[in-house]
């Protein structure tokens, strides 16, 4: 645990390790925090995000559960009622759906249903997104299916620094949080400032590259791609501002609005299918807020209206640098 | 609330086989779950049960009177609410008629350290947990989301998504165990032993979440008692559609004990639930109880049982009415005379009158209150929408009410009906 | 069954009865059609939509199922694999979620997952929407949670005529269909033409009132309200075109685009919460398609970001004539 | 495929108790589900079982050789695929090593009218159903969504959402019954009796959908056999986390029979599954079988079992290897000599070589194919996106490949790894 020694105030590490350290710290700071999920104990999770935690904190705080997602989320709700702060892991995004009833009708609504008497501070970690070369149901991006439901908060960090801090901030949130982890970026390395989070409020967006001709907003796995798009556009003489959305519910529309009022153009990129995706909400609201500033309609780029395809075709399905650049060019064409 | 029963040693025998656990060894059998535990026969005469009888050895005339009083009040409340719904004062009402013994008997078996998860028909349970009857009705009047505070009553709100409360109960029970573990590791004194009692119906037993709850409860030795009120019907669907066999037989397949009890016998329900709660509290849980009972009334005030069931079935069960049976017990076993019942009636009339007034007293909260409770922490979208809502509502005040076309919806939509 | 006598070519009836007649006809025409659901047999469903059908077609074709929504949808998928065309009833919108896994990962994707070998022509009827003065979970509008998933089709009729025809058209669709029924309009009466459907293709929108200054698009229970809004606006000298969307996936954007290119303004109204609702997709796509025609940003009006409230507050939650008119005025204010 | 066994009369006895059905009467007990059916001991010696022995009375040396050959080929294929995955030719591979007897024995018990629903590790079952081995691999290569046509093979595609295929199997079985009912009502000749065999794992048994499937199957008397391969592990989670008791005990709680069989004994598996399939076909289903076996290899090629289980457990089970046991049976009982095994090895080497070439032959389909299969009927959004995709892909061709920055993603994202 000497990684947590405050005398070393920064650490260069992967997102996977940053999440592990963040949970380690949450477990250390609050005895009411506990982890639950399939294979998170001895194995440390199929992505090894919880590696070593069962050994250090005990099987009562890092629980290998039976194989039922509804059971995991449902019992976590019950433990939260007893004063605990359960952090559940769903093994892959595609296996969230057996727990959908518990998440949508119970976890999200318990505080409201009990007229504020029963808070349910449960965090649900879901490795999310594609391009990992896997089999079906392992590469979904279900954020829009949670965002429509009031009562949930949803975040997705894109850097080790945010991973380390946001997991802690979400665990201490009094509201339930869906914590999406961009699984194809688990081995992305970066600096983690062990003393200071990016923001005190995790439910905010961050401008991660400034620009003045177009706002490119995305989150999680596509943030590094967006940075590359901005770089490619810059070489083409176009100045693109990149916003890492970080919080998908609530969405920090103030930051987006301020950016678009300066740039006049917006592209939203996500891995999920465009139709009914979160990009629609962003486009609709930004168009409403910035109607007179927009020089082009908000361009959306995302997955097609298809189930996530087999691995051999996925690179053509998920937006890549070229496809996002194409959307940027479409926006400039107006 | 739960007197310690005079238990014979074998009652408290730890389940050795279960303790050594693992594949292959478990004490429960399907056969044992097929017998129906009964301490009163259909005429209210006491009958013997060597295993469960001792759990109500302390029961005297006062206890039985008190059980009867609770059942009687619940029935009268139920009748009054059905009437109120007809008068449009209540949105919907699920009557409990016929299930009073199952509810009062079981609720009496838990105490202040225990936690109760009802489904949505457990009105007698809610009354036992100390919620005032008029307050209990705000939800069914459509005035508030929930009618009592779980934090105060140790009784969860009603759950209308069938089965959804069952994993919560198991998780809560896991939390009880965790409290003890944390206290032990911290060298602190142990918190009081506690158990969770969760109610659901024969229909709800089919929901997958109930199964996962059983698996989790067994896996974590959770101190939880699954209490199924098998009232033979899930709206119009008879129990035979849900299962070929009694539900208590399910427990054995998870490696814990299931007991079938006559749900119209308040003593048997009390005894079996006391035993089960003790098992759970003492770490030998979970336990499942199936109370065989019958919904004498409609599913809800929106239902019409004549569409799907025969009156002879209703009549057969009417003769097993738990109130009649308990009254007979009081008459014959304890020699309680008519004066007692007359007094009770008068007392209950007064209580009903007062409760009715209390129910009719309140009105709905304003929608604005919902913006306060959707999240525990601040939320910009909610703030924005709350502000919009407030301004919009205010606009009617400042512009004058005639500006509003509200109500013209139904007017203009001449042919629209309402459910 | 003499209602089906073709010599009487029209019938004036309620939406509830029209649905009943539509299913009756589907059961008569195709022995592979069967109905499944909780309480749909002897009781005829809690809304009596299937009244009499078990008696006329037998318990093997009109099945009272055990009480498990995942079981209902999952076994329907299996029956479809064996060549049947199951029509499932979910008792209320709020009880769809236990079946969400089967709907999202199985029903929607089976055709694609089997590379087109296994069609699953299952229709899922869901009484949907609010303002029925009921208790929690009985008044939800979950359409956006299905629309994002490729492989499903979603419709919602607003008239007896459409109810009668669309249920038959959806049952004979080779794709799975989520068939939303506007439960507060079950007793709405109207003419049913027993010989001719509104459209041969049910997955299309209909202009139900012409106008040239603003397009008001909605579906299901709000269509009659939208008609009243257009009437009120007309009295105020504003010409509002009303589009009944009918099909929520796919969405007939061609019809919407043509309308907006004429009117220059759009309001979308739905009962579901605005945030992440289907209105976002409509606003985003129409803005993209009609950028130079739009004189105002597309205005959305819907539920708030709250769980559906208790009955005593619902009239303030669901958009009514006033609130939709307010959105119309906002659009005209640009 | 299924020779009619010489059955003694009591084997075909209808379950009277079950037929009269209803609450309270059912034949199965938890106890009967605790015995493990075994026709071969650990050394491959035949042992007696009066109930199930007769179901394999027809089995002779050819049959055992053929069972062995199927198991042997499956194992060799498994080894080859594991190697191919290491070489990056296969996306992911779930090895079946150790489960060959459970799979081959059960798959042999079903015939051409029956329908099979695998989970995702039943490679030996798929081979038995006639799918060519190289074709079977396209899904695991990431080249296609599914590798065989259910309409041709009467074998459903693999299901990766655990438990999700189980209700489909029950529904399919309900369809079989419906076919018979419709034929009867129409006065047509009865379709052949058929059953459904569905596979899932000890871990998957916890999923709520599996429970609902049991309820529906019992409720509709569906001709389905639930075949659980209890290989003791769900990835890193031991069976004891899922259940305190054998899974076969669950069946009694739904009112049908559950049988536990030694899953490494191909004869016992064949016998029990034949019996179960016959029960189902003849309308006495459903039936549940729990095959006790062991996953000798890793969960998938991405897994590392040393993290969670002890080698002594692996070694103990290695001595129960179904191939060793069957080989011993052939040696001792039937006097099959080394020549047979040498020949089989040579034949299998050739088959593996050919299969390997076949596997490596194909490449992925183009994404465009996915637009054809998402819906069965025309869909405007899909058409629009397909057109866009086609034009976009074409733009690289016409603009020249240098226009594409594809590949620069990983370049610019210097620090990104891949799962
Ligand atoms: C998940 C879910 N599905 C369906 C319903 C609709 N519904 C309400 S009560 C009921 C029957 C419940 O039967 P049972 O569990 O036996 O309880 P009882 O009403 O007999 O007390 C049904 C189908 C629901 N509330 N929740
Ligand atoms: C619904 C769901 N949850 C989680 C997973 C991830 N997962 C894949 S295999 C597996 C273990 C399965 O164990 P078991 O059912 O015993 O089958 P086995 O792998 O042993 O053959 C898990 C947790 C999944 N595929 N589906
Ligand atoms: Mg019931
Ligand atoms: Mg397993």
PDB file of N, CA and C in Angstrom, chain B residues 77-139:
ATOM      1  N   UNK B  77     -60.443  -2.124   8.731  1.00  0.00           N
ATOM      2  CA  UNK B  77     -59.762  -1.103   7.936  1.00  0.00           C
ATOM      3  C   UNK B  77     -59.879  -1.426   6.451  1.00  0.00           C
ATOM      4  N   UNK B  78     -59.657  -2.690   6.161  1.00  0.00           N
ATOM      5  CA  UNK B  78     -59.719  -3.166   4.781  1.00  0.00           C
ATOM      6  C   UNK B  78     -61.084  -2.872   4.167  1.00  0.00           C
ATOM      7  N   UNK B  79     -62.132  -3.169   4.936  1.00  0.00           N
ATOM      8  CA  UNK B  79     -63.492  -2.922   4.434  1.00  0.00           C
ATOM      9  C   UNK B  79     -63.713  -1.439   4.194  1.00  0.00           C
ATOM     10  N   UNK B  80     -63.214  -0.648   5.132  1.00  0.00           N
ATOM     11  CA  UNK B  80     -63.401   0.792   5.001  1.00  0.00           C
ATOM     12  C   UNK B  80     -62.658   1.324   3.781  1.00  0.00           C
ATOM     13  N   UNK B  81     -61.451   0.818   3.540  1.00  0.00           N
ATOM     14  CA  UNK B  81     -60.672   1.316   2.405  1.00  0.00           C
ATOM     15  C   UNK B  81     -61.299   0.902   1.078  1.00  0.00           C
ATOM     16  N   UNK B  82     -61.841  -0.291   1.041  1.00  0.00           N
ATOM     17  CA  UNK B  82     -62.545  -0.726  -0.167  1.00  0.00           C
ATOM     18  C   UNK B  82     -63.687   0.243  -0.460  1.00  0.00           C
ATOM     19  N   UNK B  83     -64.411   0.611   0.600  1.00  0.00           N
ATOM     20  CA  UNK B  83     -65.517   1.561   0.428  1.00  0.00           C
ATOM     21  C   UNK B  83     -64.999   2.924  -0.019  1.00  0.00           C
ATOM     22  N   UNK B  84     -63.918   3.369   0.601  1.00  0.00           N
ATOM     23  CA  UNK B  84     -63.357   4.676   0.227  1.00  0.00           C
ATOM     24  C   UNK B  84     -62.920   4.702  -1.230  1.00  0.00           C
ATOM     25  N   UNK B  85     -62.378   3.574  -1.691  1.00  0.00           N
ATOM     26  CA  UNK B  85     -61.958   3.530  -3.086  1.00  0.00           C
ATOM     27  C   UNK B  85     -63.173   3.681  -3.985  1.00  0.00           C
ATOM     28  N   UNK B  86     -64.261   3.013  -3.618  1.00  0.00           N
ATOM     29  CA  UNK B  86     -65.496   3.135  -4.415  1.00  0.00           C
ATOM     30  C   UNK B  86     -65.971   4.579  -4.486  1.00  0.00           C
ATOM     31  N   UNK B  87     -65.681   5.307  -3.399  1.00  0.00           N
ATOM     32  CA  UNK B  87     -66.093   6.717  -3.366  1.00  0.00           C
ATOM     33  C   UNK B  87     -65.075   7.627  -4.042  1.00  0.00           C
ATOM     34  N   UNK B  88     -64.040   7.034  -4.633  1.00  0.00           N
ATOM     35  CA  UNK B  88     -63.064   7.843  -5.357  1.00  0.00           C
ATOM     36  C   UNK B  88     -62.028   8.519  -4.477  1.00  0.00           C
ATOM     37  N   UNK B  89     -61.985   8.113  -3.207  1.00  0.00           N
ATOM     38  CA  UNK B  89     -61.029   8.750  -2.289  1.00  0.00           C
ATOM     39  C   UNK B  89     -59.670   8.059  -2.302  1.00  0.00           C
ATOM     40  N   UNK B  90     -59.651   6.866  -2.829  1.00  0.00           N
ATOM     41  CA  UNK B  90     -58.415   6.073  -2.869  1.00  0.00           C
ATOM     42  C   UNK B  90     -58.244   5.601  -4.307  1.00  0.00           C
ATOM     43  N   UNK B  91     -57.009   5.676  -4.777  1.00  0.00           N
ATOM     44  CA  UNK B  91     -56.699   5.347  -6.156  1.00  0.00           C
ATOM     45  C   UNK B  91     -56.980   3.867  -6.450  1.00  0.00           C
ATOM     46  N   UNK B  92     -56.495   3.033  -5.561  1.00  0.00           N
ATOM     47  CA  UNK B  92     -56.552   1.587  -5.772  1.00  0.00           C
ATOM     48  C   UNK B  92     -56.347   0.953  -4.409  1.00  0.00           C
ATOM     49  N   UNK B  93     -56.986  -0.166  -4.168  1.00  0.00           N
ATOM     50  CA  UNK B  93     -56.812  -0.814  -2.866  1.00  0.00           C
ATOM     51  C   UNK B  93     -56.723  -2.331  -3.041  1.00  0.00           C
ATOM     52  N   UNK B  94     -55.646  -2.939  -2.578  1.00  0.00           N
ATOM     53  CA  UNK B  94     -55.545  -4.399  -2.600  1.00  0.00           C
ATOM     54  C   UNK B  94     -56.002  -4.972  -1.261  1.00  0.00           C
ATOM     55  N   UNK B  95     -57.172  -5.588  -1.212  1.00  0.00           N
ATOM     56  CA  UNK B  95     -57.707  -6.078   0.063  1.00  0.00           C
ATOM     57  C   UNK B  95     -56.896  -7.245   0.618  1.00  0.00           C
ATOM     58  N   UNK B  96     -56.841  -7.335   1.936  1.00  0.00           N
ATOM     59  CA  UNK B  96     -56.108  -8.434   2.563  1.00  0.00           C
ATOM     60  C   UNK B  96     -57.040  -9.497   3.126  1.00  0.00           C
ATOM     61  N   UNK B  97     -58.327  -9.275   3.041  1.00  0.00           N
ATOM     62  CA  UNK B  97     -59.329 -10.170   3.643  1.00  0.00           C
ATOM     63  C   UNK B  97     -58.971 -11.641   3.462  1.00  0.00           C
ATOM     64  N   UNK B  98     -58.903 -12.338   4.570  1.00  0.00           N
ATOM     65  CA  UNK B  98     -58.567 -13.766   4.530  1.00  0.00           C
ATOM     66  C   UNK B  98     -57.129 -14.035   4.922  1.00  0.00           C
ATOM     67  N   UNK B  99     -56.276 -13.030   4.834  1.00  0.00           N
ATOM     68  CA  UNK B  99     -54.850 -13.223   5.094  1.00  0.00           C
ATOM     69  C   UNK B  99     -54.411 -12.600   6.422  1.00  0.00           C
ATOM     70  N   UNK B 100     -55.385 -12.291   7.277  1.00  0.00           N
ATOM     71  CA  UNK B 100     -55.059 -11.590   8.513  1.00  0.00           C
ATOM     72  C   UNK B 100     -54.170 -12.424   9.436  1.00  0.00           C
ATOM     73  N   UNK B 101     -54.433 -13.724   9.508  1.00  0.00           N
ATOM     74  CA  UNK B 101     -53.651 -14.557  10.429  1.00  0.00           C
ATOM     75  C   UNK B 101     -52.223 -14.700   9.948  1.00  0.00           C
ATOM     76  N   UNK B 102     -52.080 -14.903   8.647  1.00  0.00           N
ATOM     77  CA  UNK B 102     -50.739 -15.041   8.086  1.00  0.00           C
ATOM     78  C   UNK B 102     -49.926 -13.775   8.355  1.00  0.00           C
ATOM     79  N   UNK B 103     -50.577 -12.631   8.260  1.00  0.00           N
ATOM     80  CA  UNK B 103     -49.840 -11.377   8.404  1.00  0.00           C
ATOM     81  C   UNK B 103     -49.593 -11.020   9.871  1.00  0.00           C
ATOM     82  N   UNK B 104     -50.643 -11.092  10.674  1.00  0.00           N
ATOM     83  CA  UNK B 104     -50.466 -10.703  12.079  1.00  0.00           C
ATOM     84  C   UNK B 104     -49.573 -11.720  12.791  1.00  0.00           C
ATOM     85  N   UNK B 105     -49.813 -13.006  12.546  1.00  0.00           N
ATOM     86  CA  UNK B 105     -49.012 -14.047  13.194  1.00  0.00           C
ATOM     87  C   UNK B 105     -47.536 -13.901  12.893  1.00  0.00           C
ATOM     88  N   UNK B 106     -47.212 -13.628  11.653  1.00  0.00           N
ATOM     89  CA  UNK B 106     -45.799 -13.528  11.288  1.00  0.00           C
ATOM     90  C   UNK B 106     -45.189 -12.219  11.793  1.00  0.00           C
ATOM     91  N   UNK B 107     -45.948 -11.137  11.684  1.00  0.00           N
ATOM     92  CA  UNK B 107     -45.382  -9.842  12.098  1.00  0.00           C
ATOM     93  C   UNK B 107     -45.093  -9.834  13.596  1.00  0.00           C
ATOM     94  N   UNK B 108     -45.884 -10.574  14.367  1.00  0.00           N
ATOM     95  CA  UNK B 108     -45.661 -10.658  15.809  1.00  0.00           C
ATOM     96  C   UNK B 108     -44.363 -11.379  16.179  1.00  0.00           C
ATOM     97  N   UNK B 109     -43.829 -12.106  15.234  1.00  0.00           N
ATOM     98  CA  UNK B 109     -42.643 -12.916  15.544  1.00  0.00           C
ATOM     99  C   UNK B 109     -41.348 -12.122  15.413  1.00  0.00           C
ATOM    100  N   UNK B 110     -41.439 -10.908  14.899  1.00  0.00           N
ATOM    101  CA  UNK B 110     -40.209 -10.113  14.774  1.00  0.00           C
ATOM    102  C   UNK B 110     -40.214  -8.950  15.754  1.00  0.00           C
ATOM    103  N   UNK B 111     -39.032  -8.474  16.064  1.00  0.00           N
ATOM    104  CA  UNK B 111     -38.900  -7.442  17.091  1.00  0.00           C
ATOM    105  C   UNK B 111     -38.249  -6.180  16.577  1.00  0.00           C
ATOM    106  N   UNK B 112     -37.829  -5.363  17.498  1.00  0.00           N
ATOM    107  CA  UNK B 112     -37.359  -4.027  17.123  1.00  0.00           C
ATOM    108  C   UNK B 112     -36.020  -4.041  16.393  1.00  0.00           C
ATOM    109  N   UNK B 113     -35.253  -5.112  16.552  1.00  0.00           N
ATOM    110  CA  UNK B 113     -33.980  -5.160  15.837  1.00  0.00           C
ATOM    111  C   UNK B 113     -34.110  -5.777  14.455  1.00  0.00           C
ATOM    112  N   UNK B 114     -35.262  -6.369  14.237  1.00  0.00           N
ATOM    113  CA  UNK B 114     -35.476  -7.040  12.944  1.00  0.00           C
ATOM    114  C   UNK B 114     -36.010  -6.046  11.930  1.00  0.00           C
ATOM    115  N   UNK B 115     -35.906  -6.441  10.682  1.00  0.00           N
ATOM    116  CA  UNK B 115     -36.332  -5.550   9.603  1.00  0.00           C
ATOM    117  C   UNK B 115     -37.328  -6.300   8.728  1.00  0.00           C
ATOM    118  N   UNK B 116     -38.352  -5.603   8.281  1.00  0.00           N
ATOM    119  CA  UNK B 116     -39.427  -6.231   7.510  1.00  0.00           C
ATOM    120  C   UNK B 116     -39.526  -5.628   6.110  1.00  0.00           C
ATOM    121  N   UNK B 117     -39.607  -6.493   5.123  1.00  0.00           N
ATOM    122  CA  UNK B 117     -39.839  -6.063   3.743  1.00  0.00           C
ATOM    123  C   UNK B 117     -41.199  -6.583   3.292  1.00  0.00           C
ATOM    124  N   UNK B 118     -42.194  -5.731   3.182  1.00  0.00           N
ATOM    125  CA  UNK B 118     -43.497  -6.191   2.694  1.00  0.00           C
ATOM    126  C   UNK B 118     -43.503  -6.220   1.171  1.00  0.00           C
ATOM    127  N   UNK B 119     -44.539  -6.847   0.622  1.00  0.00           N
ATOM    128  CA  UNK B 119     -44.817  -6.682  -0.794  1.00  0.00           C
ATOM    129  C   UNK B 119     -45.785  -5.487  -0.896  1.00  0.00           C
ATOM    130  N   UNK B 120     -47.052  -5.698  -1.118  1.00  0.00           N
ATOM    131  CA  UNK B 120     -47.941  -4.533  -1.249  1.00  0.00           C
ATOM    132  C   UNK B 120     -49.330  -4.774  -0.665  1.00  0.00           C
ATOM    133  N   UNK B 121     -49.524  -5.970  -0.078  1.00  0.00           N
ATOM    134  CA  UNK B 121     -50.849  -6.278   0.455  1.00  0.00           C
ATOM    135  C   UNK B 121     -50.768  -6.477   1.972  1.00  0.00           C
ATOM    136  N   UNK B 122     -49.602  -6.173   2.568  1.00  0.00           N
ATOM    137  CA  UNK B 122     -49.379  -6.538   3.975  1.00  0.00           C
ATOM    138  C   UNK B 122     -49.826  -5.440   4.929  1.00  0.00           C
ATOM    139  N   UNK B 123     -51.061  -4.999   4.752  1.00  0.00           N
ATOM    140  CA  UNK B 123     -51.530  -3.884   5.574  1.00  0.00           C
ATOM    141  C   UNK B 123     -51.529  -4.227   7.060  1.00  0.00           C
ATOM    142  N   UNK B 124     -51.856  -5.481   7.391  1.00  0.00           N
ATOM    143  CA  UNK B 124     -51.877  -5.865   8.806  1.00  0.00           C
ATOM    144  C   UNK B 124     -50.460  -5.881   9.372  1.00  0.00           C
ATOM    145  N   UNK B 125     -49.503  -6.234   8.545  1.00  0.00           N
ATOM    146  CA  UNK B 125     -48.104  -6.201   8.976  1.00  0.00           C
ATOM    147  C   UNK B 125     -47.689  -4.759   9.273  1.00  0.00           C
ATOM    148  N   UNK B 126     -48.076  -3.864   8.368  1.00  0.00           N
ATOM    149  CA  UNK B 126     -47.682  -2.463   8.519  1.00  0.00           C
ATOM    150  C   UNK B 126     -48.260  -1.891   9.822  1.00  0.00           C
ATOM    151  N   UNK B 127     -49.518  -2.239  10.101  1.00  0.00           N
ATOM    152  CA  UNK B 127     -50.115  -1.772  11.356  1.00  0.00           C
ATOM    153  C   UNK B 127     -49.344  -2.324  12.552  1.00  0.00           C
ATOM    154  N   UNK B 128     -48.981  -3.606  12.495  1.00  0.00           N
ATOM    155  CA  UNK B 128     -48.196  -4.210  13.587  1.00  0.00           C
ATOM    156  C   UNK B 128     -46.867  -3.494  13.783  1.00  0.00           C
ATOM    157  N   UNK B 129     -46.320  -2.963  12.683  1.00  0.00           N
ATOM    158  CA  UNK B 129     -45.021  -2.282  12.778  1.00  0.00           C
ATOM    159  C   UNK B 129     -45.170  -0.841  13.276  1.00  0.00           C
ATOM    160  N   UNK B 130     -46.398  -0.475  13.658  1.00  0.00           N
ATOM    161  CA  UNK B 130     -46.568   0.819  14.322  1.00  0.00           C
ATOM    162  C   UNK B 130     -46.896   1.992  13.422  1.00  0.00           C
ATOM    163  N   UNK B 131     -47.185   1.712  12.167  1.00  0.00           N
ATOM    164  CA  UNK B 131     -47.555   2.822  11.283  1.00  0.00           C
ATOM    165  C   UNK B 131     -49.027   3.161  11.513  1.00  0.00           C
ATOM    166  N   UNK B 132     -49.351   4.424  11.783  1.00  0.00           N
ATOM    167  CA  UNK B 132     -50.762   4.791  11.961  1.00  0.00           C
ATOM    168  C   UNK B 132     -51.564   4.523  10.684  1.00  0.00           C
ATOM    169  N   UNK B 133     -52.768   4.030  10.851  1.00  0.00           N
ATOM    170  CA  UNK B 133     -53.574   3.580   9.720  1.00  0.00           C
ATOM    171  C   UNK B 133     -53.851   4.697   8.718  1.00  0.00           C
ATOM    172  N   UNK B 134     -54.085   5.890   9.216  1.00  0.00           N
ATOM    173  CA  UNK B 134     -54.398   6.958   8.261  1.00  0.00           C
ATOM    174  C   UNK B 134     -53.155   7.330   7.445  1.00  0.00           C
ATOM    175  N   UNK B 135     -52.022   7.355   8.119  1.00  0.00           N
ATOM    176  CA  UNK B 135     -50.770   7.661   7.423  1.00  0.00           C
ATOM    177  C   UNK B 135     -50.481   6.621   6.339  1.00  0.00           C
ATOM    178  N   UNK B 136     -50.789   5.354   6.654  1.00  0.00           N
ATOM    179  CA  UNK B 136     -50.539   4.241   5.746  1.00  0.00           C
ATOM    180  C   UNK B 136     -51.207   4.442   4.393  1.00  0.00           C
ATOM    181  N   UNK B 137     -52.239   5.279   4.377  1.00  0.00           N
ATOM    182  CA  UNK B 137     -53.067   5.353   3.167  1.00  0.00           C
ATOM    183  C   UNK B 137     -52.612   6.416   2.167  1.00  0.00           C
ATOM    184  N   UNK B 138     -51.660   7.258   2.537  1.00  0.00           N
ATOM    185  CA  UNK B 138     -51.327   8.377   1.631  1.00  0.00           C
ATOM    186  C   UNK B 138     -50.859   7.881   0.266  1.00  0.00           C
ATOM    187  N   UNK B 139     -50.138   6.769   0.256  1.00  0.00           N
ATOM    188  CA  UNK B 139     -49.678   6.236  -1.027  1.00  0.00           C
ATOM    189  C   UNK B 139     -50.856   5.793  -1.898  1.00  0.00           C
TER     190      UNK B 139
END
